[in-house]
């Protein structure tokens, strides 16, 4: 025990303060990440065995939800325990707990909206956990998928890949009075904003004109029986991102990844994939294994300071 204590004491200057290793195997609140212009809140799940240079998943809740509630509807935390990645669960309390995907601020890189607060969380996590900046991933359901689209458009320099469920194209709600079912112009959710790929791409590029042209790999899921965020929104997302990513439809794979689902492949399937779920309404259930495969999280190397000191 004395040897261990002396060893940990010797490691202390290298490991830094205890804040670098916050509570593990539990959802822990964080309040001191950079600028937070829209008063978002954040909880983080850190596994007891964290990978060296871990991946980070930003998981965005649905309307009416919270980060904590969303964490209970997915298996990301248990998968983090086995894979060693970190999961961030932000919350938005305004506009019926829906993410702002409508205002000019949030649809602009560093514009001071919800997207800016989320980007600052990502930057904080990269530093806090010594995360791999090339392994930052975004997912979410419904409003969370809408914001996933927005994050891919406004912060392509931070996000490596997206996989999200039952959302709309980035910019679909631009100029709407709000982003919730109670406050938004219903035309977007109803699937009535039909544009060409070039029109969608122009909206995306206007959100971050200084982008070098590199955008995240994108995967999106939608239920064919979705009458809340209507099914045509899947096609609009695929038009938007196929144009941005420079790929076109290649083929459909039926009953993939399960019966009743059709995988819609663009290009060679490494940049853009859609999933159409027959008979599924709002929202498509989270497919965590498919998400991790898309993100490229298969196995991680754990870092244990008692075994592998810095």
Short mmCIF file of C-alpha atoms in Angstrom, two decimals:
data_model
loop_
_atom_site.label_atom_id
_atom_site.label_comp_id
_atom_site.label_asym_id
_atom_site.label_seq_id
_atom_site.Cartn_x
_atom_site.Cartn_y
_atom_site.Cartn_z
CA UNK A 1 0.00 0.00 0.00
CA UNK A 2 2.85 2.38 0.82
CA UNK A 3 4.50 1.62 -2.52
CA UNK A 4 1.24 2.33 -4.33
CA UNK A 5 0.78 5.58 -2.43
CA UNK A 6 4.31 6.72 -3.25
CA UNK A 7 3.81 5.75 -6.88
CA UNK A 8 0.59 7.75 -7.14
CA UNK A 9 2.29 10.67 -5.44
CA UNK A 10 5.03 10.59 -8.02
CA UNK A 11 2.43 10.50 -10.79
CA UNK A 12 0.44 13.45 -9.46
CA UNK A 13 2.44 16.18 -11.26
CA UNK A 14 1.98 14.25 -14.51
CA UNK A 15 -1.71 13.52 -14.11
CA UNK A 16 -2.61 17.05 -13.08
CA UNK A 17 -5.63 17.97 -10.97
CA UNK A 18 -8.44 15.57 -10.12
CA UNK A 19 -10.73 17.45 -12.53
CA UNK A 20 -8.93 15.73 -15.39
CA UNK A 21 -10.43 12.44 -14.19
CA UNK A 22 -14.05 13.20 -13.18
CA UNK A 23 -16.54 10.70 -11.79
CA UNK A 24 -16.60 7.47 -13.74
CA UNK A 25 -19.34 4.93 -14.51
CA UNK A 26 -21.96 7.57 -13.71
CA UNK A 27 -23.56 10.51 -15.46
CA UNK A 28 -21.68 13.52 -14.07
CA UNK A 29 -22.70 17.17 -14.50
CA UNK A 30 -20.22 19.61 -16.02
CA UNK A 31 -20.64 23.34 -15.65
CA UNK A 32 -17.36 24.96 -16.66
CA UNK A 33 -16.83 24.30 -20.36
CA UNK A 34 -16.01 27.47 -22.29
CA UNK A 35 -18.60 29.95 -23.60
CA UNK A 36 -22.22 28.87 -23.24
CA UNK A 37 -24.33 31.51 -25.03
CA UNK A 38 -27.70 29.74 -24.76
CA UNK A 39 -27.44 28.33 -21.22
CA UNK A 40 -27.21 24.68 -22.18
CA UNK A 41 -26.43 22.09 -19.54
CA UNK A 42 -24.16 19.08 -19.86
CA UNK A 43 -23.73 15.66 -18.31
CA UNK A 44 -20.92 13.30 -19.27
CA UNK A 45 -20.49 9.55 -19.00
CA UNK A 46 -16.88 8.45 -18.52
CA UNK A 47 -16.14 4.70 -18.33
CA UNK A 48 -13.89 3.39 -15.59
CA UNK A 49 -11.47 2.19 -18.29
CA UNK A 50 -11.04 5.02 -20.74
CA UNK A 51 -9.20 4.46 -24.00
CA UNK A 52 -5.96 6.17 -24.82
CA UNK A 53 -6.94 9.19 -26.96
CA UNK A 54 -10.63 8.22 -26.65
CA UNK A 55 -13.41 8.86 -29.09
CA UNK A 56 -16.20 11.23 -27.96
CA UNK A 57 -19.88 10.87 -28.86
CA UNK A 58 -22.16 13.89 -28.53
CA UNK A 59 -25.66 12.44 -28.02
CA UNK A 60 -28.52 14.89 -28.54
CA UNK A 61 -31.97 14.39 -27.03
CA UNK A 62 -35.39 14.63 -28.66
CA UNK A 63 -37.91 17.46 -28.09
CA UNK A 64 -39.30 17.40 -24.58
CA UNK A 65 -36.32 15.41 -23.37
CA UNK A 66 -33.08 15.92 -21.50
CA UNK A 67 -29.61 14.51 -21.83
CA UNK A 68 -30.16 12.31 -18.79
CA UNK A 69 -33.43 10.95 -20.19
CA UNK A 70 -31.81 10.24 -23.55
CA UNK A 71 -28.99 8.34 -21.87
CA UNK A 72 -31.60 5.97 -20.44
CA UNK A 73 -33.06 5.18 -23.87
CA UNK A 74 -29.77 4.09 -25.48
CA UNK A 75 -26.99 1.61 -24.76
CA UNK A 76 -24.15 4.06 -25.37
CA UNK A 77 -23.07 4.01 -21.72
CA UNK A 78 -22.70 0.25 -21.49
CA UNK A 79 -20.91 0.24 -24.83
CA UNK A 80 -18.61 2.98 -23.54
CA UNK A 81 -17.72 0.65 -20.66
CA UNK A 82 -16.53 -1.98 -23.13
CA UNK A 83 -15.04 0.33 -25.78
CA UNK A 84 -13.53 3.10 -23.67
CA UNK A 85 -15.14 6.13 -25.31
CA UNK A 86 -16.74 9.17 -23.64
CA UNK A 87 -20.40 10.17 -24.11
CA UNK A 88 -21.63 13.75 -23.69
CA UNK A 89 -25.33 14.35 -23.04
CA UNK A 90 -26.24 18.04 -23.34
CA UNK A 91 -29.67 19.46 -22.54
CA UNK A 92 -31.66 22.39 -23.89
CA UNK A 93 -34.46 23.66 -21.64
CA UNK A 94 -35.93 26.34 -23.93
CA UNK A 95 -38.65 26.01 -26.59
CA UNK A 96 -40.12 22.83 -25.11
CA UNK A 97 -36.67 21.29 -24.70
CA UNK A 98 -36.01 21.38 -28.45
CA UNK A 99 -32.68 22.29 -30.00
CA UNK A 100 -32.60 25.59 -31.86
CA UNK A 101 -32.21 24.66 -35.52
CA UNK A 102 -33.95 27.76 -36.88
CA UNK A 103 -32.18 30.98 -35.92
CA UNK A 104 -29.37 32.66 -37.83
CA UNK A 105 -27.19 32.38 -34.71
CA UNK A 106 -27.32 28.60 -34.52
CA UNK A 107 -27.08 28.23 -38.32
CA UNK A 108 -23.80 30.15 -38.35
CA UNK A 109 -20.33 28.93 -37.38
CA UNK A 110 -19.47 30.69 -34.10
CA UNK A 111 -22.75 32.57 -34.36
CA UNK A 112 -23.60 32.37 -30.66
CA UNK A 113 -26.48 29.90 -30.85
CA UNK A 114 -26.98 26.35 -29.58
CA UNK A 115 -24.48 25.04 -32.12
CA UNK A 116 -21.78 27.27 -30.64
CA UNK A 117 -22.40 25.97 -27.12
CA UNK A 118 -22.27 22.37 -28.37
CA UNK A 119 -19.06 23.05 -30.29
CA UNK A 120 -17.52 24.48 -27.14
CA UNK A 121 -18.47 21.29 -25.27
CA UNK A 122 -16.61 19.30 -27.91
CA UNK A 123 -13.53 21.50 -27.62
CA UNK A 124 -13.64 21.15 -23.83
CA UNK A 125 -13.92 17.36 -24.06
CA UNK A 126 -10.96 17.07 -26.43
CA UNK A 127 -8.80 18.88 -23.90
CA UNK A 128 -10.31 17.35 -20.74
CA UNK A 129 -10.02 13.73 -21.84
CA UNK A 130 -7.08 14.09 -24.23
CA UNK A 131 -9.52 12.84 -26.84
CA UNK A 132 -8.62 12.13 -30.43
CA UNK A 133 -9.88 15.17 -32.40
CA UNK A 134 -10.42 12.94 -35.43
CA UNK A 135 -12.86 10.75 -33.45
CA UNK A 136 -15.59 13.23 -32.55
CA UNK A 137 -19.03 11.90 -33.43
CA UNK A 138 -22.58 13.27 -33.20
CA UNK A 139 -25.86 11.41 -32.90
CA UNK A 140 -29.40 12.19 -31.82
CA UNK A 141 -33.09 11.49 -32.29
CA UNK A 142 -35.80 13.76 -33.72
CA UNK A 143 -34.78 17.29 -32.62
CA UNK A 144 -31.39 15.76 -31.81
CA UNK A 145 -31.09 14.52 -35.40
CA UNK A 146 -32.05 17.96 -36.67
CA UNK A 147 -29.24 19.43 -34.58
CA UNK A 148 -26.86 16.68 -35.73
CA UNK A 149 -27.46 17.92 -39.28
CA UNK A 150 -26.78 21.48 -38.13
CA UNK A 151 -23.57 20.50 -36.31
CA UNK A 152 -22.30 18.77 -39.45
CA UNK A 153 -22.98 21.97 -41.41
CA UNK A 154 -21.72 24.55 -38.92
CA UNK A 155 -18.76 22.69 -37.40
CA UNK A 156 -17.43 20.26 -40.01
CA UNK A 157 -13.96 21.05 -38.67
CA UNK A 158 -14.90 19.39 -35.35
CA UNK A 159 -17.21 16.52 -36.32
CA UNK A 160 -15.86 13.40 -38.02
CA UNK A 161 -19.14 11.55 -38.57
CA UNK A 162 -22.87 11.68 -37.83
CA UNK A 163 -25.47 8.95 -37.39
CA UNK A 164 -28.92 10.23 -36.43
CA UNK A 165 -32.60 9.32 -36.37
CA UNK A 166 -35.78 10.88 -37.76
CA UNK A 167 -34.63 14.44 -38.40
CA UNK A 168 -34.54 17.05 -41.17
CA UNK A 169 -31.91 18.56 -43.42
CA UNK A 170 -29.69 21.32 -42.09
CA UNK A 171 -31.41 24.62 -42.84
CA UNK A 172 -34.88 23.13 -43.28
CA UNK A 173 -36.24 25.24 -40.41
CA UNK A 174 -34.19 28.37 -41.20
CA UNK A 175 -36.23 31.46 -40.35
CA UNK A 176 -38.98 29.54 -38.54
CA UNK A 177 -40.41 31.25 -35.43
CA UNK A 178 -39.15 28.30 -33.36
CA UNK A 179 -37.91 24.73 -33.48
CA UNK A 180 -40.51 22.84 -31.45
CA UNK A 181 -43.79 21.33 -32.65
CA UNK A 182 -45.56 24.14 -30.80
CA UNK A 183 -43.50 27.02 -32.22
CA UNK A 184 -42.19 25.96 -35.62
CA UNK A 185 -43.51 26.55 -39.11
CA UNK A 186 -44.94 23.06 -39.78
CA UNK A 187 -43.95 22.96 -43.45
CA UNK A 188 -40.50 21.52 -42.71
CA UNK A 189 -41.65 18.71 -40.44
CA UNK A 190 -44.46 17.96 -42.90
CA UNK A 191 -41.86 17.29 -45.60
CA UNK A 192 -42.97 20.24 -47.72
CA UNK A 193 -39.53 21.86 -48.06
CA UNK A 194 -38.42 20.09 -51.21
CA UNK A 195 -35.24 21.46 -52.81
CA UNK A 196 -32.53 20.39 -55.18
CA UNK A 197 -29.29 19.07 -53.82
CA UNK A 198 -27.58 22.24 -55.04
CA UNK A 199 -30.05 24.44 -53.14
CA UNK A 200 -29.53 22.49 -49.92
CA UNK A 201 -25.75 22.52 -50.38
CA UNK A 202 -25.77 26.28 -50.85
CA UNK A 203 -27.51 26.65 -47.48
CA UNK A 204 -24.97 24.40 -45.80
CA UNK A 205 -21.99 26.22 -47.28
CA UNK A 206 -23.42 29.59 -46.22
CA UNK A 207 -23.36 28.41 -42.59
CA UNK A 208 -19.56 28.19 -42.63
CA UNK A 209 -18.13 29.94 -45.71
CA UNK A 210 -14.55 29.42 -44.50
CA UNK A 211 -14.92 25.63 -44.50
CA UNK A 212 -12.15 23.92 -46.45
CA UNK A 213 -14.69 21.70 -48.18
CA UNK A 214 -14.28 18.69 -45.91
CA UNK A 215 -17.53 17.55 -44.25
CA UNK A 216 -18.40 14.67 -41.89
CA UNK A 217 -19.42 11.22 -43.04
CA UNK A 218 -23.19 11.10 -42.70
CA UNK A 219 -25.66 8.34 -41.85
CA UNK A 220 -29.35 9.01 -41.30
CA UNK A 221 -32.37 6.85 -40.42
CA UNK A 222 -36.09 7.49 -41.01
CA UNK A 223 -39.34 5.61 -40.58
CA UNK A 224 -41.61 5.29 -43.59
CA UNK A 225 -44.65 5.56 -41.27
CA UNK A 226 -43.37 8.73 -39.58
CA UNK A 227 -46.26 11.21 -39.56
CA UNK A 228 -44.62 13.60 -37.10
CA UNK A 229 -41.41 14.43 -38.93
CA UNK A 230 -42.65 13.16 -42.24
CA UNK A 231 -40.81 10.58 -44.32
CA UNK A 232 -39.92 12.91 -47.28
CA UNK A 233 -37.35 14.51 -44.97
CA UNK A 234 -35.13 11.47 -45.46
CA UNK A 235 -34.81 12.19 -49.17
CA UNK A 236 -34.08 15.86 -48.49
CA UNK A 237 -31.25 14.97 -46.10
CA UNK A 238 -29.80 12.55 -48.64
CA UNK A 239 -29.97 15.17 -51.40
CA UNK A 240 -28.27 17.71 -49.16
CA UNK A 241 -25.39 15.53 -48.04
CA UNK A 242 -24.87 13.68 -51.32
CA UNK A 243 -24.25 17.05 -52.97
CA UNK A 244 -22.01 18.27 -50.18
CA UNK A 245 -20.03 15.01 -50.07
CA UNK A 246 -19.84 14.63 -53.85
CA UNK A 247 -21.48 11.20 -54.09
CA UNK A 248 -24.56 9.86 -55.85
CA UNK A 249 -26.92 6.97 -55.20
CA UNK A 250 -25.38 3.59 -55.93
CA UNK A 251 -27.70 0.86 -54.70
CA UNK A 252 -30.25 -0.24 -52.10
CA UNK A 253 -29.74 -3.21 -49.80
CA UNK A 254 -33.04 -4.62 -48.53
CA UNK A 255 -33.48 -6.12 -45.07
CA UNK A 256 -30.35 -4.34 -43.87
CA UNK A 257 -29.44 -4.16 -41.01
CA UNK A 258 -32.67 -6.00 -40.16
CA UNK A 259 -35.92 -7.14 -41.72
CA UNK A 260 -37.98 -4.25 -43.10
CA UNK A 261 -35.07 -1.81 -43.27
CA UNK A 262 -33.50 -0.72 -46.54
CA UNK A 263 -29.96 0.61 -46.63
CA UNK A 264 -29.60 3.38 -49.24
CA UNK A 265 -25.99 3.58 -50.36
CA UNK A 266 -24.33 6.53 -52.06
CA UNK A 267 -20.89 6.26 -53.62
CA UNK A 268 -18.93 3.40 -52.09
CA UNK A 269 -20.90 3.62 -48.84
CA UNK A 270 -18.12 5.22 -46.80
CA UNK A 271 -19.39 8.81 -46.92
CA UNK A 272 -23.19 8.67 -47.00
CA UNK A 273 -25.75 6.02 -46.08
CA UNK A 274 -29.47 6.27 -45.39
CA UNK A 275 -31.83 3.77 -43.79
CA UNK A 276 -35.52 3.59 -44.62
CA UNK A 277 -37.55 1.65 -42.02
CA UNK A 278 -40.80 0.11 -43.29
CA UNK A 279 -43.71 0.41 -40.86
CA UNK A 280 -41.68 2.45 -38.35
CA UNK A 281 -43.03 5.75 -37.06
CA UNK A 282 -41.41 8.48 -35.00
CA UNK A 283 -38.71 7.80 -34.02
CA UNK A 284 -36.56 5.02 -35.45
CA UNK A 285 -35.08 3.08 -32.51
CA UNK A 286 -31.40 3.75 -31.91
CA UNK A 287 -29.14 1.16 -33.54
CA UNK A 288 -26.04 1.55 -31.39
CA UNK A 289 -24.00 -1.23 -33.01
CA UNK A 290 -24.56 0.27 -36.45
CA UNK A 291 -23.64 3.69 -35.10
CA UNK A 292 -20.36 2.45 -33.67
CA UNK A 293 -19.55 0.62 -36.89
CA UNK A 294 -20.19 3.82 -38.84
CA UNK A 295 -18.03 5.78 -36.41
CA UNK A 296 -15.26 3.21 -36.64
CA UNK A 297 -15.31 2.41 -32.93
CA UNK A 298 -14.50 -1.28 -32.78
CA UNK A 299 -11.89 -1.59 -30.06
CA UNK A 300 -9.88 0.83 -27.99
CA UNK A 301 -6.68 0.66 -25.97
CA UNK A 302 -7.34 1.42 -22.32
CA UNK A 303 -5.17 3.73 -20.27
CA UNK A 304 -4.64 2.79 -16.64
CA UNK A 305 -2.35 5.25 -14.79
CA UNK A 306 -1.26 2.51 -12.36
CA UNK A 307 -0.08 0.30 -15.21
CA UNK A 308 0.77 2.68 -18.04
CA UNK A 309 1.95 5.99 -16.55
CA UNK A 310 2.32 8.93 -18.91
#
